[in-house]
Short mmCIF file of C-alpha atoms and ligand atoms in Angstrom, two decimals:
data_model
loop_
_atom_site.label_atom_id
_atom_site.label_comp_id
_atom_site.label_asym_id
_atom_site.label_seq_id
_atom_site.Cartn_x
_atom_site.Cartn_y
_atom_site.Cartn_z
CA MET W 1 -71.92 228.07 77.82
CA LYS W 2 -68.38 228.22 79.27
CA ALA W 3 -67.13 226.06 82.35
CA ALA W 4 -66.77 227.70 85.80
CA PRO W 5 -63.32 228.25 86.94
CA PHE W 6 -61.39 225.28 88.46
CA GLU W 7 -57.83 224.40 89.40
CA TYR W 8 -56.04 222.02 87.11
CA LEU W 9 -53.50 219.41 87.65
CA ARG W 10 -51.67 217.40 84.89
CA ALA W 11 -50.78 214.05 86.80
CA SER W 12 -47.43 212.65 85.76
CA THR W 13 -47.81 209.45 87.82
CA VAL W 14 -50.61 207.30 89.02
CA ASP W 15 -49.42 208.19 92.67
CA GLU W 16 -49.69 211.82 92.02
CA ALA W 17 -53.13 211.52 90.51
CA VAL W 18 -54.59 209.39 93.37
CA GLY W 19 -52.82 211.62 95.96
CA ALA W 20 -54.76 214.58 94.43
CA LEU W 21 -58.29 212.93 94.15
CA GLY W 22 -60.94 213.30 96.84
CA PRO W 23 -64.15 215.18 97.28
CA GLY W 24 -64.23 218.23 95.15
CA ALA W 25 -61.92 216.72 92.54
CA VAL W 26 -62.71 214.91 89.32
CA VAL W 27 -60.72 212.87 87.05
CA LEU W 28 -60.38 214.07 83.25
CA ALA W 29 -59.48 211.34 80.98
CA GLY W 30 -60.61 211.74 77.27
CA GLY W 31 -62.94 214.63 78.26
CA GLN W 32 -65.67 213.48 75.85
CA SER W 33 -68.25 213.31 78.44
CA LEU W 34 -66.68 215.57 81.25
CA VAL W 35 -65.86 218.64 79.26
CA PRO W 36 -69.37 219.03 77.84
CA LEU W 37 -70.70 218.73 81.36
CA LEU W 38 -68.14 221.39 82.35
CA ASN W 39 -69.24 223.61 79.74
CA LEU W 40 -72.84 222.99 80.56
CA ARG W 41 -71.93 223.82 84.30
CA SER W 42 -73.69 220.66 85.31
CA ARG W 43 -70.56 219.82 87.01
CA ARG W 44 -68.57 222.24 88.92
CA PRO W 45 -65.25 220.66 90.49
CA GLU W 46 -62.73 222.61 92.47
CA LEU W 47 -59.95 220.48 90.91
CA VAL W 48 -59.67 218.77 87.66
CA VAL W 49 -57.07 215.95 87.79
CA ASP W 50 -55.87 215.33 84.04
CA VAL W 51 -54.77 211.76 83.78
CA SER W 52 -54.73 211.48 80.00
CA ARG W 53 -51.06 211.25 79.84
CA LEU W 54 -50.52 208.35 82.26
CA PRO W 55 -49.18 205.34 80.58
CA LEU W 56 -52.34 203.13 81.36
CA THR W 57 -52.91 202.40 77.67
CA ASP W 58 -51.62 198.77 77.22
CA ILE W 59 -53.84 196.17 75.39
CA GLY W 60 -52.73 192.65 75.82
CA THR W 61 -53.71 189.19 76.96
CA THR W 62 -52.78 187.63 80.43
CA GLY W 63 -51.40 184.30 81.39
CA THR W 64 -54.76 183.68 83.13
CA GLY W 65 -56.67 183.85 79.93
CA SER W 66 -58.00 187.52 80.01
CA LEU W 67 -57.93 190.54 77.79
CA ALA W 68 -56.42 193.40 79.69
CA LEU W 69 -57.10 196.77 78.73
CA GLY W 70 -55.37 199.97 80.49
CA ALA W 71 -58.18 202.34 81.65
CA LEU W 72 -56.75 205.09 79.44
CA THR W 73 -56.82 203.14 76.22
CA ARG W 74 -58.50 205.30 73.73
CA LEU W 75 -61.71 203.73 72.27
CA ARG W 76 -60.33 204.18 68.66
CA ALA W 77 -57.10 202.24 69.68
CA ALA W 78 -59.17 199.42 71.16
CA GLU W 79 -61.38 199.47 68.10
CA THR W 80 -58.51 199.03 65.73
CA SER W 81 -56.46 196.73 67.88
CA PRO W 82 -55.74 193.36 66.34
CA VAL W 83 -55.73 191.74 69.90
CA VAL W 84 -59.18 192.86 70.69
CA ALA W 85 -60.47 191.90 67.26
CA ARG W 86 -58.90 188.51 67.76
CA THR W 87 -59.84 187.70 71.37
CA LEU W 88 -63.08 189.63 72.06
CA PRO W 89 -64.90 190.44 68.86
CA LEU W 90 -67.96 191.52 70.70
CA LEU W 91 -66.00 194.48 72.16
CA ALA W 92 -64.52 195.44 68.84
CA GLU W 93 -67.89 195.43 67.21
CA ALA W 94 -69.58 197.38 70.03
CA LEU W 95 -66.79 199.98 69.91
CA THR W 96 -67.86 201.01 66.28
CA CYS W 97 -71.13 202.18 67.78
CA VAL W 98 -69.56 204.37 70.38
CA GLY W 99 -69.86 207.93 69.29
CA HIS W 100 -68.25 209.24 65.99
CA VAL W 101 -64.71 208.66 65.12
CA SER W 102 -63.75 211.91 66.38
CA VAL W 103 -65.03 211.15 69.84
CA ARG W 104 -63.47 207.69 69.88
CA ASN W 105 -60.18 209.26 69.02
CA ARG W 106 -60.16 210.81 72.55
CA GLY W 107 -62.58 208.95 74.62
CA THR W 108 -61.05 206.22 76.69
CA VAL W 109 -62.46 202.62 77.70
CA GLY W 110 -62.21 203.68 81.41
CA GLY W 111 -63.94 206.89 80.88
CA SER W 112 -66.92 205.15 79.30
CA VAL W 113 -67.03 202.75 82.20
CA ALA W 114 -66.67 205.45 84.93
CA HIS W 115 -69.23 207.78 83.23
CA ALA W 116 -71.74 204.86 83.55
CA ASP W 117 -74.35 206.12 81.17
CA PRO W 118 -77.25 203.60 81.22
CA ALA W 119 -77.38 203.78 77.56
CA ALA W 120 -73.67 203.43 76.81
CA GLU W 121 -72.25 200.41 74.94
CA LEU W 122 -69.16 199.48 76.83
CA PRO W 123 -70.77 199.11 80.30
CA ALA W 124 -73.22 196.54 78.85
CA VAL W 125 -70.47 194.75 76.92
CA PHE W 126 -68.18 194.49 79.99
CA LEU W 127 -71.32 193.12 82.04
CA ALA W 128 -71.97 190.55 79.48
CA SER W 129 -68.42 189.43 79.56
CA ASP W 130 -67.98 189.32 83.42
CA ALA W 131 -65.23 191.87 83.23
CA VAL W 132 -63.29 192.94 86.35
CA PHE W 133 -62.31 196.55 86.97
CA THR W 134 -59.23 197.47 88.86
CA ALA W 135 -59.23 200.77 90.90
CA ARG W 136 -56.32 202.44 92.77
CA SER W 137 -56.77 205.03 95.64
CA ALA W 138 -54.39 206.32 98.21
CA ASP W 139 -55.39 203.20 100.41
CA GLY W 140 -54.24 200.80 97.82
CA VAL W 141 -55.72 198.61 94.91
CA ARG W 142 -59.03 196.78 94.79
CA THR W 143 -60.86 194.90 92.10
CA ILE W 144 -64.63 195.26 91.47
CA ALA W 145 -66.80 192.81 89.30
CA ALA W 146 -68.68 194.60 86.63
CA GLY W 147 -72.02 193.08 88.00
CA ASP W 148 -71.22 195.15 91.30
CA PHE W 149 -70.00 198.15 89.60
CA PHE W 150 -73.01 200.09 88.01
CA ARG W 151 -75.33 201.40 90.68
CA GLY W 152 -77.54 203.70 88.83
CA PRO W 153 -77.45 206.40 86.04
CA HIS W 154 -74.01 207.75 86.14
CA ARG W 155 -73.46 206.04 89.49
CA THR W 156 -70.82 203.51 90.22
CA ALA W 157 -68.87 201.79 92.89
CA LEU W 158 -65.92 204.17 92.59
CA GLY W 159 -65.30 206.30 95.65
CA PRO W 160 -64.25 209.97 94.96
CA GLY W 161 -60.55 209.00 95.78
CA GLU W 162 -60.43 206.24 93.24
CA LEU W 163 -58.93 205.89 89.85
CA LEU W 164 -59.87 203.14 87.45
CA THR W 165 -56.59 201.77 86.24
CA ALA W 166 -57.41 198.64 84.10
CA ILE W 167 -60.16 196.34 82.90
CA HIS W 168 -59.79 192.62 82.59
CA VAL W 169 -62.01 190.42 80.49
CA PRO W 170 -62.07 186.66 80.68
CA LEU W 171 -61.64 185.27 77.18
CA PRO W 172 -64.55 183.49 75.72
CA PRO W 173 -64.09 179.79 75.16
CA PRO W 174 -63.76 178.41 71.55
CA GLY W 175 -66.97 178.21 69.66
CA THR W 176 -68.14 181.53 71.02
CA ARG W 177 -69.82 183.93 68.77
CA HIS W 178 -71.36 187.48 69.47
CA GLY W 179 -74.24 189.67 68.33
CA VAL W 180 -74.79 193.38 68.51
CA ALA W 181 -78.01 195.02 67.78
CA GLU W 182 -78.67 198.69 68.56
CA LEU W 183 -81.26 201.28 67.93
CA SER W 184 -80.14 204.98 68.05
CA ARG W 185 -81.37 208.18 66.66
CA ARG W 186 -78.49 208.83 64.38
CA PRO W 187 -75.68 206.52 63.64
CA ASN W 188 -73.13 206.47 66.54
CA ASP W 189 -75.39 208.31 68.98
CA LEU W 190 -76.01 206.80 72.59
CA ALA W 191 -78.47 203.83 72.15
CA VAL W 192 -82.02 204.14 72.69
CA THR W 193 -81.80 200.39 73.47
CA ALA W 194 -78.91 198.09 72.68
CA VAL W 195 -78.31 194.30 73.07
CA PHE W 196 -75.14 192.54 73.21
CA THR W 197 -74.88 188.65 73.30
CA SER W 198 -72.21 186.19 73.46
CA VAL W 199 -73.16 182.56 72.73
CA THR W 200 -71.11 179.42 72.97
CA LEU W 201 -72.18 176.61 70.87
CA ALA W 202 -70.92 173.06 71.25
CA ARG W 203 -72.16 170.21 69.02
CA GLY W 204 -75.09 172.37 68.09
CA VAL W 205 -76.36 173.05 71.60
CA VAL W 206 -75.77 176.44 73.50
CA ALA W 207 -73.21 175.61 76.16
CA ASP W 208 -73.34 179.13 77.47
CA ALA W 209 -75.21 182.34 76.67
CA ARG W 210 -74.75 185.95 77.89
CA ILE W 211 -77.08 188.80 77.21
CA ALA W 212 -76.75 192.45 78.25
CA VAL W 213 -79.04 195.25 77.61
CA ALA W 214 -78.21 199.03 77.54
CA GLY W 215 -80.80 201.73 77.57
CA ALA W 216 -83.60 199.80 79.20
CA ALA W 217 -82.92 200.25 82.65
CA PRO W 218 -81.13 202.75 85.32
CA THR W 219 -78.04 200.68 84.54
CA PRO W 220 -77.02 198.08 81.95
CA ILE W 221 -78.71 194.74 82.87
CA ARG W 222 -77.95 191.08 82.33
CA ALA W 223 -80.90 189.15 81.05
CA ARG W 224 -80.38 185.99 83.19
CA ALA W 225 -83.69 184.31 82.75
CA ALA W 226 -83.26 184.64 78.98
CA GLU W 227 -79.82 183.05 79.22
CA ASP W 228 -81.07 180.13 81.35
CA LEU W 229 -83.69 179.50 78.57
CA LEU W 230 -80.97 179.10 76.07
CA ARG W 231 -78.47 177.02 77.94
CA GLY W 232 -78.63 173.29 77.05
CA GLU W 233 -80.87 173.75 73.88
CA ALA W 234 -80.51 173.76 70.30
CA PRO W 235 -81.18 177.25 68.90
CA SER W 236 -84.39 177.51 66.99
CA PRO W 237 -86.59 180.42 66.03
CA ASP W 238 -89.06 179.68 68.86
CA LEU W 239 -86.27 179.44 71.23
CA LEU W 240 -84.84 182.83 70.28
CA ALA W 241 -88.26 184.37 70.45
CA ALA W 242 -88.84 182.99 73.95
CA ALA W 243 -85.42 184.26 75.11
CA ALA W 244 -86.29 187.59 73.46
CA ASP W 245 -89.41 188.02 75.47
CA ALA W 246 -87.59 186.97 78.64
CA ALA W 247 -84.90 189.62 77.99
CA ALA W 248 -87.75 192.27 77.43
CA ALA W 249 -89.32 191.25 80.71
CA ALA W 250 -86.18 191.80 82.63
CA THR W 251 -86.15 195.53 81.48
CA ASP W 252 -87.11 198.26 83.69
CA PRO W 253 -87.31 201.18 81.24
CA ALA W 254 -88.17 204.93 81.82
CA ASP W 255 -90.07 207.28 79.59
CA ASP W 256 -87.84 210.18 78.36
CA LEU W 257 -87.33 212.63 75.44
CA HIS W 258 -86.30 209.96 73.03
CA ALA W 259 -88.60 207.06 73.69
CA PRO W 260 -91.48 205.81 75.88
CA ALA W 261 -90.79 203.01 78.26
CA ALA W 262 -93.19 200.55 76.49
CA TYR W 263 -91.24 201.19 73.15
CA ARG W 264 -87.84 200.51 74.72
CA ARG W 265 -89.27 197.21 76.32
CA ASP W 266 -90.66 196.07 72.90
CA MET W 267 -87.40 197.01 71.12
CA THR W 268 -85.51 195.05 73.66
CA ALA W 269 -87.37 191.88 72.37
CA VAL W 270 -86.76 192.78 68.85
CA LEU W 271 -82.93 193.55 69.17
CA THR W 272 -82.38 190.55 71.52
CA ARG W 273 -83.73 188.33 68.65
CA ARG W 274 -81.62 189.94 66.13
CA ALA W 275 -78.47 189.86 68.32
CA LEU W 276 -78.96 186.19 69.16
CA ARG W 277 -79.74 185.33 65.31
CA GLN W 278 -76.50 187.05 64.51
CA ALA W 279 -74.46 184.98 67.16
CA VAL W 280 -75.99 181.61 66.16
CA ALA W 281 -75.94 182.20 62.31
CA GLU W 282 -73.67 180.01 60.48
CA MET A 1 -51.35 228.63 82.45
CA LYS A 2 -49.16 228.83 79.27
CA VAL A 3 -50.14 226.66 76.54
CA SER A 4 -47.88 226.03 73.43
CA LEU A 5 -49.23 224.33 70.26
CA THR A 6 -47.94 224.03 66.65
CA VAL A 7 -50.85 225.11 64.70
CA ASN A 8 -50.77 224.67 60.76
CA GLY A 9 -47.02 224.11 61.12
CA ARG A 10 -46.37 227.40 63.25
CA THR A 11 -45.51 227.44 66.86
CA CYS A 12 -48.06 229.47 68.79
CA SER A 13 -48.31 230.12 72.52
CA ALA A 14 -50.54 232.17 74.89
CA ASP A 15 -51.66 232.24 78.55
CA CYS A 16 -55.09 230.73 79.18
CA GLU A 17 -57.24 229.65 82.07
CA PRO A 18 -57.65 225.92 82.59
CA ARG A 19 -61.38 226.17 81.74
CA ARG A 20 -60.70 227.55 78.33
CA THR A 21 -61.47 225.00 75.57
CA LEU A 22 -59.27 224.30 72.67
CA ALA A 23 -61.87 225.73 70.46
CA ASP A 24 -61.89 229.09 72.30
CA PHE A 25 -57.97 229.12 72.42
CA LEU A 26 -57.70 228.51 68.66
CA ARG A 27 -60.25 231.02 67.73
CA HIS A 28 -60.13 233.80 70.09
CA ASP A 29 -56.55 233.83 71.59
CA LEU A 30 -54.68 232.65 68.49
CA GLY A 31 -57.02 234.09 65.70
CA PHE A 32 -57.86 230.82 63.90
CA THR A 33 -61.23 231.83 62.99
CA GLY A 34 -61.65 228.81 60.65
CA VAL A 35 -62.51 226.97 63.99
CA ARG A 36 -66.31 227.24 64.32
CA VAL A 37 -68.08 226.99 67.69
CA GLY A 38 -71.62 225.79 67.46
CA CYS A 39 -72.99 223.91 70.56
CA GLU A 40 -70.08 223.89 72.97
CA HIS A 41 -70.97 220.36 74.29
CA GLY A 42 -69.85 217.99 71.50
CA ALA A 43 -73.27 217.57 69.62
CA CYS A 44 -72.74 219.48 66.34
CA GLY A 45 -69.12 218.73 65.26
CA SER A 46 -68.51 222.19 63.89
CA CYS A 47 -65.45 222.72 66.01
CA THR A 48 -63.73 219.58 64.66
CA VAL A 49 -59.96 220.03 63.93
CA LEU A 50 -57.10 217.47 63.57
CA VAL A 51 -55.07 217.18 66.74
CA ASP A 52 -51.78 215.12 66.22
CA GLY A 53 -53.37 213.98 63.03
CA ALA A 54 -56.67 212.61 64.41
CA THR A 55 -60.04 214.43 64.56
CA ALA A 56 -61.03 215.98 67.71
CA ARG A 57 -64.03 218.09 68.85
CA ALA A 58 -62.11 221.15 69.94
CA CYS A 59 -64.93 222.17 72.32
CA CYS A 60 -64.52 218.77 74.23
CA VAL A 61 -60.80 219.30 74.75
CA LEU A 62 -59.30 221.91 77.27
CA ALA A 63 -56.47 223.84 75.77
CA VAL A 64 -54.26 222.90 78.76
CA GLN A 65 -54.82 219.17 77.69
CA ALA A 66 -53.58 219.99 74.16
CA ASP A 67 -50.46 221.65 75.23
CA GLY A 68 -47.59 220.41 73.05
CA SER A 69 -49.83 219.07 70.26
CA ASP A 70 -49.71 219.57 66.62
CA VAL A 71 -53.07 221.03 65.35
CA THR A 72 -54.41 221.59 61.99
CA THR A 73 -57.37 223.91 61.27
CA ALA A 74 -59.12 224.60 58.09
CA GLU A 75 -56.70 227.32 57.37
CA GLY A 76 -53.85 224.69 57.46
CA LEU A 77 -55.59 222.46 54.81
CA ALA A 78 -55.15 225.07 52.23
CA THR A 79 -51.51 226.47 51.33
CA THR A 80 -51.54 229.04 48.50
CA SER A 81 -54.83 227.82 46.98
CA LEU A 82 -57.64 225.50 48.07
CA ASN A 83 -56.64 221.90 48.43
CA PRO A 84 -58.36 219.24 46.22
CA LEU A 85 -60.89 218.37 48.95
CA GLN A 86 -61.82 221.88 49.45
CA GLU A 87 -61.99 222.48 45.66
CA SER A 88 -64.36 219.38 45.53
CA PHE A 89 -66.61 221.09 48.10
CA ARG A 90 -66.62 224.25 46.17
CA ARG A 91 -67.34 222.58 42.79
CA HIS A 92 -70.10 220.24 44.22
CA HIS A 93 -71.88 223.21 46.05
CA ALA A 94 -71.19 221.44 49.33
CA LEU A 95 -71.39 224.70 51.25
CA GLN A 96 -73.97 227.37 51.67
CA CYS A 97 -73.36 229.52 54.81
CA GLY A 98 -69.99 227.46 55.36
CA PHE A 99 -70.48 227.27 59.18
CA CYS A 100 -70.21 223.49 59.25
CA THR A 101 -67.50 223.21 56.47
CA PRO A 102 -64.26 223.21 58.47
CA GLY A 103 -65.54 220.31 60.67
CA MET A 104 -66.72 218.40 57.66
CA LEU A 105 -63.36 218.99 55.97
CA ALA A 106 -61.63 217.62 58.98
CA VAL A 107 -63.61 214.45 59.17
CA ALA A 108 -63.36 213.97 55.38
CA THR A 109 -59.57 214.39 55.59
CA GLU A 110 -59.27 211.69 58.22
CA LEU A 111 -61.71 209.34 56.47
CA LEU A 112 -60.02 209.53 52.99
CA ARG A 113 -56.63 208.99 54.73
CA GLU A 114 -57.78 205.82 56.38
CA ASN A 115 -60.06 204.54 53.68
CA PRO A 116 -59.26 206.10 50.25
CA SER A 117 -62.46 204.54 48.69
CA PRO A 118 -65.20 204.98 51.22
CA THR A 119 -68.54 203.64 50.11
CA GLU A 120 -71.47 206.21 50.18
CA ALA A 121 -72.67 204.37 53.36
CA GLU A 122 -69.17 205.01 54.99
CA ILE A 123 -69.15 208.62 53.98
CA ARG A 124 -72.45 209.08 55.72
CA THR A 125 -71.41 207.43 58.88
CA ALA A 126 -68.17 209.42 58.81
CA ILE A 127 -70.14 212.90 58.67
CA ALA A 128 -73.08 211.69 60.80
CA GLY A 129 -71.66 213.56 63.81
CA ASN A 130 -71.38 216.85 62.00
CA LEU A 131 -74.59 218.88 61.74
CA CYS A 132 -75.19 221.04 58.70
CA ARG A 133 -77.97 223.44 59.02
CA CYS A 134 -77.95 224.49 55.26
CA THR A 135 -77.37 222.02 52.48
CA GLY A 136 -79.13 218.64 53.37
CA TYR A 137 -75.88 216.76 53.20
CA HIS A 138 -76.31 215.33 49.78
CA ASN A 139 -73.73 217.67 47.99
CA ILE A 140 -71.42 217.29 51.03
CA VAL A 141 -71.49 213.56 50.34
CA ALA A 142 -71.03 213.92 46.56
CA ALA A 143 -68.01 216.27 47.29
CA ILE A 144 -66.19 213.65 49.52
CA ALA A 145 -67.28 210.73 47.07
CA ALA A 146 -65.40 212.65 44.21
CA MET A 147 -62.23 212.31 46.09
CA ARG A 148 -62.35 208.65 46.25
CA GLU A 149 -59.36 206.57 44.70
CA PRO A 150 -58.82 205.62 41.90
CA ASN A 151 -61.44 207.78 40.25
CA ARG A 152 -60.62 211.11 41.96
CA ASP A 153 -62.34 213.81 39.62
CA ASP A 154 -59.65 216.50 40.44
CA GLU A 155 -60.40 218.24 37.28
CA PRO A 156 -63.53 220.40 37.07
CA SER A 157 -65.80 219.28 34.38
CA ALA A 158 -69.03 220.82 33.13
CA GLY A 159 -72.26 219.88 34.60
CA ASP A 160 -71.03 218.00 37.64
CA ALA A 161 -72.33 220.49 40.28
CA GLY A 162 -74.28 218.54 42.78
CA ALA A 163 -73.51 215.22 41.03
CA SER A 164 -75.05 212.32 42.57
CA VAL A 165 -72.90 209.71 44.39
CA ALA A 166 -74.47 207.06 42.37
CA GLY A 167 -73.56 208.95 39.35
CA ASN A 168 -69.74 208.64 40.12
CA PRO A 169 -68.49 206.11 37.67
CA GLY A 170 -66.31 203.10 38.59
CA ARG A 171 -67.63 202.63 42.29
CA THR A 172 -70.57 200.53 43.21
CA ASP A 173 -71.86 200.86 46.76
CA PRO A 174 -73.09 197.56 48.53
C1 LIG Z 301 -71.05 213.40 70.29
C2 LIG Z 301 -70.90 212.52 71.22
C3 LIG Z 301 -71.27 211.23 71.02
C4 LIG Z 301 -71.18 210.30 72.01
N1 LIG Z 301 -71.71 208.99 71.67
C5 LIG Z 301 -71.68 207.98 72.62
C6 LIG Z 301 -72.18 206.61 72.51
O1 LIG Z 301 -72.70 206.34 71.31
N2 LIG Z 301 -71.96 205.72 73.40
C7 LIG Z 301 -71.23 205.98 74.56
O2 LIG Z 301 -71.09 205.23 75.28
N3 LIG Z 301 -70.77 207.22 74.79
C8 LIG Z 301 -70.92 208.30 73.79
N4 LIG Z 301 -70.37 209.35 74.15
C9 LIG Z 301 -69.91 209.77 75.48
C10 LIG Z 301 -68.45 209.42 75.75
O3 LIG Z 301 -67.80 209.28 74.36
C11 LIG Z 301 -68.14 208.39 76.75
O4 LIG Z 301 -68.75 208.63 77.78
C12 LIG Z 301 -66.60 208.11 76.92
O5 LIG Z 301 -65.85 208.15 75.73
C13 LIG Z 301 -66.00 209.17 77.79
O6 LIG Z 301 -64.62 208.71 78.03
P1 LIG Z 301 -63.62 209.82 78.33
O7 LIG Z 301 -62.28 209.23 78.59
O8 LIG Z 301 -63.63 210.80 77.39
O9 LIG Z 301 -64.05 210.24 79.86
P2 LIG Z 301 -64.06 211.64 80.51
O10 LIG Z 301 -65.08 212.55 79.79
O11 LIG Z 301 -62.82 212.24 80.66
O12 LIG Z 301 -64.77 211.25 81.90
C14 LIG Z 301 -66.03 210.81 82.01
C15 LIG Z 301 -66.39 210.41 83.52
O13 LIG Z 301 -65.71 209.46 83.97
C16 LIG Z 301 -64.78 209.78 85.04
N5 LIG Z 301 -63.45 209.10 84.63
C17 LIG Z 301 -62.66 209.11 83.57
N6 LIG Z 301 -61.76 208.16 83.55
C18 LIG Z 301 -61.66 207.78 84.82
C19 LIG Z 301 -60.85 206.86 85.40
N7 LIG Z 301 -59.71 206.34 84.92
N8 LIG Z 301 -61.05 206.61 86.84
C20 LIG Z 301 -62.05 207.20 87.43
N9 LIG Z 301 -63.03 208.08 86.87
C21 LIG Z 301 -62.74 208.34 85.52
C22 LIG Z 301 -64.49 211.30 84.91
O14 LIG Z 301 -64.41 211.86 86.16
C23 LIG Z 301 -66.01 211.73 84.44
O15 LIG Z 301 -66.86 211.68 85.65
C24 LIG Z 301 -70.47 210.39 73.29
C25 LIG Z 301 -69.97 211.78 73.41
C26 LIG Z 301 -70.09 212.69 72.41
C27 LIG Z 301 -69.48 214.16 72.68
S1 LIG Z 302 -69.19 223.30 69.00
FE1 LIG Z 302 -67.97 221.51 69.50
S2 LIG Z 302 -69.30 219.94 68.81
FE2 LIG Z 302 -70.59 221.66 68.66
S1 LIG Z 303 -73.33 225.10 55.08
FE1 LIG Z 303 -74.34 226.14 56.54
S2 LIG Z 303 -74.21 224.90 58.25
FE2 LIG Z 303 -73.42 223.62 56.76
#
């Protein structure tokens, strides 16, 4: 199908972009989710505000110990960035699962977050990492914690006049290792279910653990009860199995075309165990 | 809106509506019929072209977004004759109807540029986003595998049609 007609504005500054946003307008970043939706006519905006040429593409670390990503950083640029690989390898590994290279060449980190697909990798990674999102509107700037951001399938805390400009991720302490386990129908498709973990070990004991699950609830979720089970304990097969069961219990999956709910819940346990095993392996 | 592109080294421009995709602009307005449109929503990969050297699904890019870009389509890969990768596709029977071929060539071009000796698994991952309705992929993988450095088999040899990847000497996949 072909998109319905719309007006088009190529924004040359952030101010120009936020000035044009509002009801009836939609942000176009990499277009990897939006253009298909326009072609299918499931979205029919009056105005498309193309922000893809705005210079919000820096990747760096801040003095306060965060990784900072401009919202318009292309997925492929983040994936191949030495800074991301060094500071947040969980994100670097998760990025290799997001779509095919041709999709990652154009899709942006901010677009993936704003699109808020419950099965998408990056929202879950940012949730696991306690990331903070920065949004600009005509009224000014505000920050939103990842934990408050995802409200439902494709629903976020962003208002119609807001543009996501940056993502800040606190850097994990030394001794932190990660695990990624994903089930998808073909390599690089959206996850049926996926689990992202980050485990900090100190003297053989879990000092901190984060577990986020994609594809098993209307939004990505944190498996807090599973994290609590791990904290303060030495990892053992029984402990990981208990944490995996606790993660599965935290899910709220739906039946759909790709998998029944019970399968998604069972797979959450399997994938959690795998992701944790990867994280605590020598 | 007026959109100007460099396509296969030539400057082209035409008027188009903002809703026109780059795929339709290239194929219908500029006449580059090597651009194939299958699903129009990013699922099949047949419309894949190189935009500023990187692969992109031309149905997931608006032509107005690509204004000023440098685009390479399947027509641009060959000059006076088929390029070695295209020749390898021909030699390995990697195309039947040929509908998916331009997209496959685009992703293979990018893959081999970034990773001159991909493993079979890497080749399969690279083309996983491109659907072929005809050949079952095996010969496409073999055609790309034959282009790996340092054992590129540029020269046609007898009996290698449909050569299996495992049969390509000098390369062991993990
Ligand atoms: C074949 C294929 C496979 C895919 N596989 C995956 C996958 O495995 N995992 C995955 O997570 N995704 C996948 N996707 C979806 C897509 O890659 C992601 O949703 C993401 O890359 C979109 O980013 P974008 O920059 O292209 O956003 P766009 O498509 O431009 O925008 C998406 C949405 O976010 C809004 N938006 C974008 N940027 C901003 C901003 N800065 N501020 C406010 N709102 C904004 C837009 O208005 C729109 O609603 C796939 C897509 C395709 C075509
Ligand atoms: S036509 Fe573009 S991906 Fe199918
Ligand atoms: S050769 Fe026919 S679709 Fe691939």
